[in-house]
Coordinates of C-alpha atoms in Angstrom, one line a residue:
M58 CA -2.6 -23.9 4.6
S59 CA -3.9 -20.7 3.7
P60 CA -8.0 -19.9 2.2
L61 CA -6.4 -17.6 -0.1
S62 CA -4.5 -20.3 -1.2
Q63 CA -7.9 -22.6 -1.0
I64 CA -9.2 -21.0 -4.6
L65 CA -6.4 -20.1 -6.4
P66 CA -3.6 -22.2 -7.0
V67 CA -0.1 -21.7 -6.8
D68 CA 1.0 -22.2 -10.2
I69 CA -1.4 -18.3 -11.2
A70 CA -0.6 -17.0 -8.6
R71 CA 2.8 -16.7 -9.1
N72 CA 2.2 -15.5 -11.6
L73 CA -0.5 -12.4 -10.9
Q74 CA 0.6 -9.2 -12.2
H75 CA -2.2 -7.3 -10.0
I76 CA -4.9 -9.1 -7.4
S77 CA -7.4 -7.1 -5.3
V78 CA -8.5 -9.2 -2.4
V79 CA -11.8 -7.8 0.0
G80 CA -12.9 -8.2 3.2
Q81 CA -9.9 -9.7 5.7
L82 CA -7.2 -11.2 5.3
N83 CA -5.6 -14.2 8.2
R84 CA -1.7 -14.4 9.3
T85 CA -2.1 -17.5 7.3
S86 CA -2.5 -15.4 3.8
L87 CA 1.1 -12.8 3.4
P88 CA 3.4 -16.1 2.5
Y89 CA 1.2 -17.4 0.7
I90 CA 1.0 -14.3 -0.7
A91 CA 4.2 -13.2 -0.8
E92 CA 5.1 -16.5 -3.4
M93 CA 3.3 -14.3 -6.3
G94 CA 6.8 -12.6 -7.4
S95 CA 5.5 -11.3 -10.0
L96 CA 3.1 -8.8 -8.6
R97 CA 3.0 -5.3 -9.7
S98 CA -0.5 -3.7 -7.6
C99 CA -1.8 -5.2 -4.9
V100 CA -5.0 -3.5 -2.6
L101 CA -4.8 -5.4 0.2
P102 CA -7.2 -5.8 3.6
L103 CA -4.1 -5.5 6.0
T104 CA -4.0 -4.8 9.8
G105 CA -1.3 -1.9 10.8
T106 CA 0.2 -4.7 12.9
R107 CA 1.0 -6.6 9.1
L108 CA 2.0 -4.4 7.3
M109 CA 5.9 -3.9 7.6
E110 CA 6.3 -8.2 7.0
I111 CA 3.6 -7.8 2.9
F112 CA 6.6 -4.5 2.2
E113 CA 9.0 -7.5 2.7
A114 CA 7.6 -9.8 1.1
L115 CA 6.8 -8.1 -2.3
P116 CA 9.9 -5.7 -2.9
L117 CA 9.2 -5.2 -6.9
L118 CA 5.0 -3.2 -6.4
E119 CA 4.5 -0.9 -7.7
R120 CA 1.4 0.3 -6.9
I121 CA 0.0 -1.0 -3.7
C122 CA -3.2 0.2 -1.1
I123 CA -4.1 -1.4 2.1
T124 CA -8.0 -1.0 2.6
I125 CA -8.1 -1.5 6.6
V126 CA -5.7 0.2 8.5
P127 CA -8.0 0.8 11.7
T128 CA -4.9 2.5 14.2
G129 CA -5.2 5.4 10.3
D130 CA -1.4 4.7 10.1
I131 CA 1.1 4.1 9.7
L132 CA 2.8 8.1 10.8
Q133 CA 1.3 7.1 15.0
K134 CA 4.8 7.5 16.6
D135 CA 2.4 5.9 20.1
R136 CA 2.0 2.7 17.2
K137 CA 4.1 -0.6 17.8
G138 CA 6.2 -1.3 14.6
S139 CA 5.1 2.0 12.2
E140 CA 9.1 3.3 12.3
A141 CA 9.5 -0.8 11.8
D142 CA 6.9 0.0 8.8
I143 CA 8.0 3.4 7.6
K144 CA 11.2 1.4 6.9
A145 CA 9.9 -2.3 5.5
L146 CA 8.5 0.9 2.7
L147 CA 11.1 3.0 2.1
G148 CA 12.2 -0.8 1.5
L149 CA 10.0 -0.8 -2.0
K150 CA 13.1 1.6 -5.1
H151 CA 9.7 0.0 -7.6
L152 CA 7.2 2.3 -5.8
T153 CA 4.5 4.7 -7.6
H154 CA 1.0 4.5 -6.2
L155 CA 0.8 4.9 -2.1
A156 CA -2.6 4.6 -0.9
G157 CA -4.6 3.6 2.5
V158 CA -1.6 4.3 4.6
L159 CA -1.1 7.8 5.0
T160 CA -4.7 8.5 4.6
R161 CA -5.4 10.0 8.6
T162 CA -2.2 11.7 7.8
E163 CA -2.3 16.2 7.0
V164 CA 0.0 17.0 4.8
T165 CA -0.5 20.2 5.4
E166 CA 1.3 19.9 8.9
H167 CA 4.9 19.2 10.4
A168 CA 4.2 16.0 9.9
G169 CA 2.6 15.2 7.7
Q170 CA 5.3 17.2 6.0
T171 CA 8.1 15.7 7.2
L172 CA 6.4 11.8 7.0
L173 CA 5.9 12.5 2.5
T174 CA 9.4 14.9 2.8
R175 CA 10.7 11.7 3.6
L176 CA 9.6 8.6 1.3
A177 CA 9.5 10.9 -1.5
N178 CA 13.5 11.4 -1.2
G179 CA 14.1 7.7 -0.3
I180 CA 11.4 6.3 -3.0
P181 CA 12.9 8.1 -6.1
T182 CA 9.8 6.0 -8.2
L183 CA 7.1 7.0 -6.0
K184 CA 5.0 9.8 -7.9
Y185 CA 1.8 9.1 -6.2
V186 CA 0.4 8.9 -2.5
E187 CA -3.4 9.0 -1.6
L188 CA -3.2 11.6 1.9
T189 CA -5.7 14.1 3.8
Y190 CA -5.0 18.2 2.5
R191 CA -6.5 21.1 4.4
G192 CA -9.2 17.7 6.3
R193 CA -10.5 16.2 3.0
S194 CA -9.3 12.3 3.6
P195 CA -8.7 10.5 1.1
T196 CA -7.2 12.6 -1.0
W197 CA -3.8 11.9 -3.5
V198 CA -0.7 14.2 -4.6
T199 CA 1.3 13.9 -6.6
I200 CA 5.1 14.6 -6.0
I201 CA 7.1 17.2 -7.5
R202 CA 10.4 16.6 -7.6
T203 CA 13.6 18.6 -8.8
N204 CA 15.5 17.8 -11.2
D205 CA 18.0 15.1 -9.1
L206 CA 14.3 13.4 -8.3
R207 CA 14.8 14.9 -4.0
Y208 CA 11.6 16.3 -3.6
D209 CA 10.6 19.5 -4.1
N210 CA 6.6 20.3 -3.2
F211 CA 3.5 17.8 -4.4
E212 CA 0.4 19.3 -6.1
I213 CA -3.4 17.7 -5.8
T214 CA -3.6 15.5 -8.8
Q215 CA -6.3 16.8 -11.5
K216 CA -7.2 14.0 -12.9
E217 CA -7.9 10.9 -9.2
Y218 CA -9.2 8.5 -11.3
E219 CA -6.1 7.8 -13.3
V220 CA -4.6 7.3 -10.1
D221 CA -7.4 6.1 -8.0
H222 CA -6.7 2.1 -6.5
R223 CA -10.0 0.7 -8.4
Y224 CA -8.7 0.2 -11.1
W225 CA -5.8 -0.6 -11.3
G226 CA -5.3 -4.7 -13.3
N227 CA -9.6 -5.6 -12.7
F228 CA -8.6 -9.4 -13.0
Y229 CA -9.1 -11.1 -9.7
W230 CA -10.8 -8.2 -7.9
G231 CA -12.8 -9.8 -5.1
I232 CA -11.6 -13.3 -5.7
N233 CA -11.4 -14.4 -1.8
R234 CA -14.9 -12.0 -0.7
Y235 CA -16.6 -15.2 0.6
V236 CA -12.8 -16.6 3.0
K237 CA -13.0 -15.8 6.5
E238 CA -9.7 -16.8 9.4
P239 CA -11.9 -20.7 10.1
K240 CA -13.9 -21.5 13.1
Y241 CA -12.3 -23.9 15.4

């Protein structure tokens, strides 16, 4: 049984549109989160190895923020599973806001620009991305598109408070602050 399911009844979980979790989720929470079919935005503390699983479990997400990614971001080619994570992320066809996943990706470098272009072209709804810009991390950028919705460029988001994950939903914020992985 998931520790998250011990404090959040499944009937409520299935109807949530936003959740922000403080602390750490263990692997037993992922199937429970996948039950949240109405979820449109979430702030989740996950490790890099779980990114693909959460992206695939919640294909209707519009906003996602991963608050713990020990490896820094999904760009690191030496991290096992990074390409699978990117492909799963590209499956989020309703995504408008992406935070926490690319906070160490320097967008002014070739690799960062290539990844941003790939994500923007693969997810036509993507509008805001949190990443590093000229050493300033995290920075929200707004994606600029051509008339046919292809990636053209980006600009620094002027009103970051309008897109910052701390202001998404605000319902059940910190619900499982005290839930930790069981010790046996």
